[in-house]
PDB file of C-alpha atoms in Angstrom:
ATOM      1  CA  UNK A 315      17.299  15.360  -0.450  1.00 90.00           C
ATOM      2  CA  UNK A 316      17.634  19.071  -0.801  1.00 92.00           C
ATOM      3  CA  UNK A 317      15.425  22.082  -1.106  1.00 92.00           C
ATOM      4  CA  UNK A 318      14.102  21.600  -4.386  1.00 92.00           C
ATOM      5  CA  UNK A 319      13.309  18.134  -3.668  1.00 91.00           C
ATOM      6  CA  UNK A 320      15.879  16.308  -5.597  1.00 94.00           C
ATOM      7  CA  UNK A 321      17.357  13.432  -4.099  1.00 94.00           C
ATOM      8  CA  UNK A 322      21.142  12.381  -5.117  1.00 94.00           C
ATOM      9  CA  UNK A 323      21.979   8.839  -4.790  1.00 94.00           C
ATOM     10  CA  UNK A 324      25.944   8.367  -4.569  1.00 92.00           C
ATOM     11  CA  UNK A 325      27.578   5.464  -6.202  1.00 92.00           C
ATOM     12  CA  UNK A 326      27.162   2.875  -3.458  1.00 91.00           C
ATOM     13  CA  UNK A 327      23.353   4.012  -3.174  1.00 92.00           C
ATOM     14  CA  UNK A 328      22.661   3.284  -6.720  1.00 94.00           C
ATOM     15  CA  UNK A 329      24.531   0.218  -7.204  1.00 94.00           C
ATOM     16  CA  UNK A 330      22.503  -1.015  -3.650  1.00 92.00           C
ATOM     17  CA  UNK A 331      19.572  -0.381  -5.243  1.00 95.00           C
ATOM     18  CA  UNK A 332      20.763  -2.549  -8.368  1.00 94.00           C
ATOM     19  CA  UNK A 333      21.303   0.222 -10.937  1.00 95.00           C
ATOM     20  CA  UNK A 334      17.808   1.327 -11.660  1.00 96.00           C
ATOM     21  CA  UNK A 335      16.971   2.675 -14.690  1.00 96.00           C
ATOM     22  CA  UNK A 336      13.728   4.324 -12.643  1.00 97.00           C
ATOM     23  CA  UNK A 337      12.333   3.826  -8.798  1.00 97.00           C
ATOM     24  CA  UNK A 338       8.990   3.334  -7.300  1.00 96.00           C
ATOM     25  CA  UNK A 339       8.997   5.401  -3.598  1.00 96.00           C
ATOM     26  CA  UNK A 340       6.814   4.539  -0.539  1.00 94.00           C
ATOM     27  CA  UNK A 341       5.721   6.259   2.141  1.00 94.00           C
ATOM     28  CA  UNK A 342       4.715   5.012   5.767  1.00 93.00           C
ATOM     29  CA  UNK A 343       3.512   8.381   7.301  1.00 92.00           C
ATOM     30  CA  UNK A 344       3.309   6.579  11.133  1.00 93.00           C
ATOM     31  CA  UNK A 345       6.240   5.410  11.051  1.00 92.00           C
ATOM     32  CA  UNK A 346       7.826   8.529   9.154  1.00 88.00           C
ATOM     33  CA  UNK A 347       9.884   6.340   6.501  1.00 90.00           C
ATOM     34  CA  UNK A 348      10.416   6.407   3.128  1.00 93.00           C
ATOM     35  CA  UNK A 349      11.214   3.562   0.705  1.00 95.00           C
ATOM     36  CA  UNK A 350      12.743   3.529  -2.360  1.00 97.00           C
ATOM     37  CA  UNK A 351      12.358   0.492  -4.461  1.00 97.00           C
ATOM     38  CA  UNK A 352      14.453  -0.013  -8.143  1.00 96.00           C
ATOM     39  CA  UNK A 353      12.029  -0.368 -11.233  1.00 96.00           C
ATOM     40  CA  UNK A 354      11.805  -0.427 -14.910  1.00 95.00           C
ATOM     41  CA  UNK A 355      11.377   2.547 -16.479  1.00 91.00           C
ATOM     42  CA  UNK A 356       7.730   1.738 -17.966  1.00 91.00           C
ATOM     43  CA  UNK A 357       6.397   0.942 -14.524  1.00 94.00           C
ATOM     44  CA  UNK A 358       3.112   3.050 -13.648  1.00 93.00           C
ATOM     45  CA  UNK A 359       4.282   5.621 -11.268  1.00 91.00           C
ATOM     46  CA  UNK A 360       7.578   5.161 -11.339  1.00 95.00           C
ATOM     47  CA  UNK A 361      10.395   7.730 -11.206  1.00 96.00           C
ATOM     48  CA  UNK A 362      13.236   8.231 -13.759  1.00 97.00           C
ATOM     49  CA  UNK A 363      17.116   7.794 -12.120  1.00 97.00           C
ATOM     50  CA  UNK A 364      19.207  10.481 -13.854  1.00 96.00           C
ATOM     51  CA  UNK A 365      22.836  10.969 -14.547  1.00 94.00           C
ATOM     52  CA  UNK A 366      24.051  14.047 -12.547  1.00 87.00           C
ATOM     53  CA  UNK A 367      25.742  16.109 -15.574  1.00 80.00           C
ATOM     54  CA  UNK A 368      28.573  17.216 -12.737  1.00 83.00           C
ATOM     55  CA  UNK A 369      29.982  13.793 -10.608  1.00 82.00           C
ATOM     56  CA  UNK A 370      29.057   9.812 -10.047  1.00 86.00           C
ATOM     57  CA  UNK A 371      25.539  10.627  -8.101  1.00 93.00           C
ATOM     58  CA  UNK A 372      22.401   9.895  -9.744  1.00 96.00           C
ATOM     59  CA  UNK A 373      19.218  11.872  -9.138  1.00 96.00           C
ATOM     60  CA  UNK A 374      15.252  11.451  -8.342  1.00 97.00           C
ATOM     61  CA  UNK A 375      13.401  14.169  -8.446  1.00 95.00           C
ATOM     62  CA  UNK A 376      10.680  13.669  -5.497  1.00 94.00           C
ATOM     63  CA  UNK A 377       8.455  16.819  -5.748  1.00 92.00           C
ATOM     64  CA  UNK A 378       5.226  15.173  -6.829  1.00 92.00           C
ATOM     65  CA  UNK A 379       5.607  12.365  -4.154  1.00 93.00           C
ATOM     66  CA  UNK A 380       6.556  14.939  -1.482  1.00 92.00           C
ATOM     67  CA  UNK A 381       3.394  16.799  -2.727  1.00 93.00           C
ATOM     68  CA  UNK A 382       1.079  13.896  -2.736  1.00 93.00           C
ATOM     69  CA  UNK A 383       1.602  12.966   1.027  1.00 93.00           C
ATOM     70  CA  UNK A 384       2.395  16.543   2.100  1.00 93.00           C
ATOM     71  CA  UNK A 385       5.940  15.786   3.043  1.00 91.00           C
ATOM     72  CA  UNK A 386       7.480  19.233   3.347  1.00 89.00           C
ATOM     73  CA  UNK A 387      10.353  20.163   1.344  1.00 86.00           C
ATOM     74  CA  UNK A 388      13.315  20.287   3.743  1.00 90.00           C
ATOM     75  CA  UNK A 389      14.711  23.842   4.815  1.00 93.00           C
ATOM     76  CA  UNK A 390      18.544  22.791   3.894  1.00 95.00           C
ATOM     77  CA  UNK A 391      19.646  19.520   1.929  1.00 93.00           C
ATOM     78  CA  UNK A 392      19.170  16.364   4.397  1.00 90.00           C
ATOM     79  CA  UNK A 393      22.313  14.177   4.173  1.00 90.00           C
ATOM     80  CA  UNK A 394      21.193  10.357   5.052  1.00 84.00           C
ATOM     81  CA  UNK A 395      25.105   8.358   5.162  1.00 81.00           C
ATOM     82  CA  UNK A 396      23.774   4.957   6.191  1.00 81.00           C
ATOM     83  CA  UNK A 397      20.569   3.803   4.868  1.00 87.00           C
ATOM     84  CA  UNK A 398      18.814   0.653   5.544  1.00 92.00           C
ATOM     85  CA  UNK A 399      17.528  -2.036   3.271  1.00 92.00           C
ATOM     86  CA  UNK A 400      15.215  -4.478   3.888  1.00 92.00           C
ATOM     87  CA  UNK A 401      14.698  -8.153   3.361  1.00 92.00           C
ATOM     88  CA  UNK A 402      12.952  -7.196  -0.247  1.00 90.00           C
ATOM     89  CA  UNK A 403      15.977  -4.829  -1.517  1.00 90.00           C
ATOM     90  CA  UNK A 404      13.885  -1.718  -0.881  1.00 95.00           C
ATOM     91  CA  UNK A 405      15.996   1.047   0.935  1.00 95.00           C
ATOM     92  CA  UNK A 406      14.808   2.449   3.744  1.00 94.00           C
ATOM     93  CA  UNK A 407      14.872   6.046   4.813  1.00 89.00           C
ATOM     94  CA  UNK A 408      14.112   7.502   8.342  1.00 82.00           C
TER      95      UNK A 408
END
């Protein structure tokens, strides 16, 4: 994720997550993790995946979730190389 709160999801990301036209995110604030679960695109709260005009990455722009459980916005982008999934396909993020 970087400063403005847009996270990129490379190639191998994406394609974990099963192509998603949109996401649904989770937070567990104890445990500090975020989830990040594929959806359709009409799902209530969920989160369009975009097409990075430059590159392969895809993009989810995360300011309203950030806002809503007062995650702060990190002071430099935050590179995550080897994200988790769990049983359910949702990936994990510490």
């Amino acid at each position: 994720m970087n400063t403005a709160g847009i996270l990129a999801l490379n190639k191998t990301a994406f394609h974990a997550l099963r192509s998603p036209a949109a996401v649904t995110m989770f937070y567990d604030r104890q445990a500090g993790l975020i989830g990040i679960a594929p959806a359709d695109a009409g799902t209530p709260k969920a989160l369009p995946v975009r097409i990075r005009s430059k590159g392969d990455q895809r993009t989810v722009t995360l300011m309203h979730f950030c806002t809503r459980f007062n995650i702060p916005r990190p002071k430099r982008t935050l590179t995550l190389p080897t994200p988790t999934f769990d049983p359910n396909g949702v990936m994990i993020l510490n």
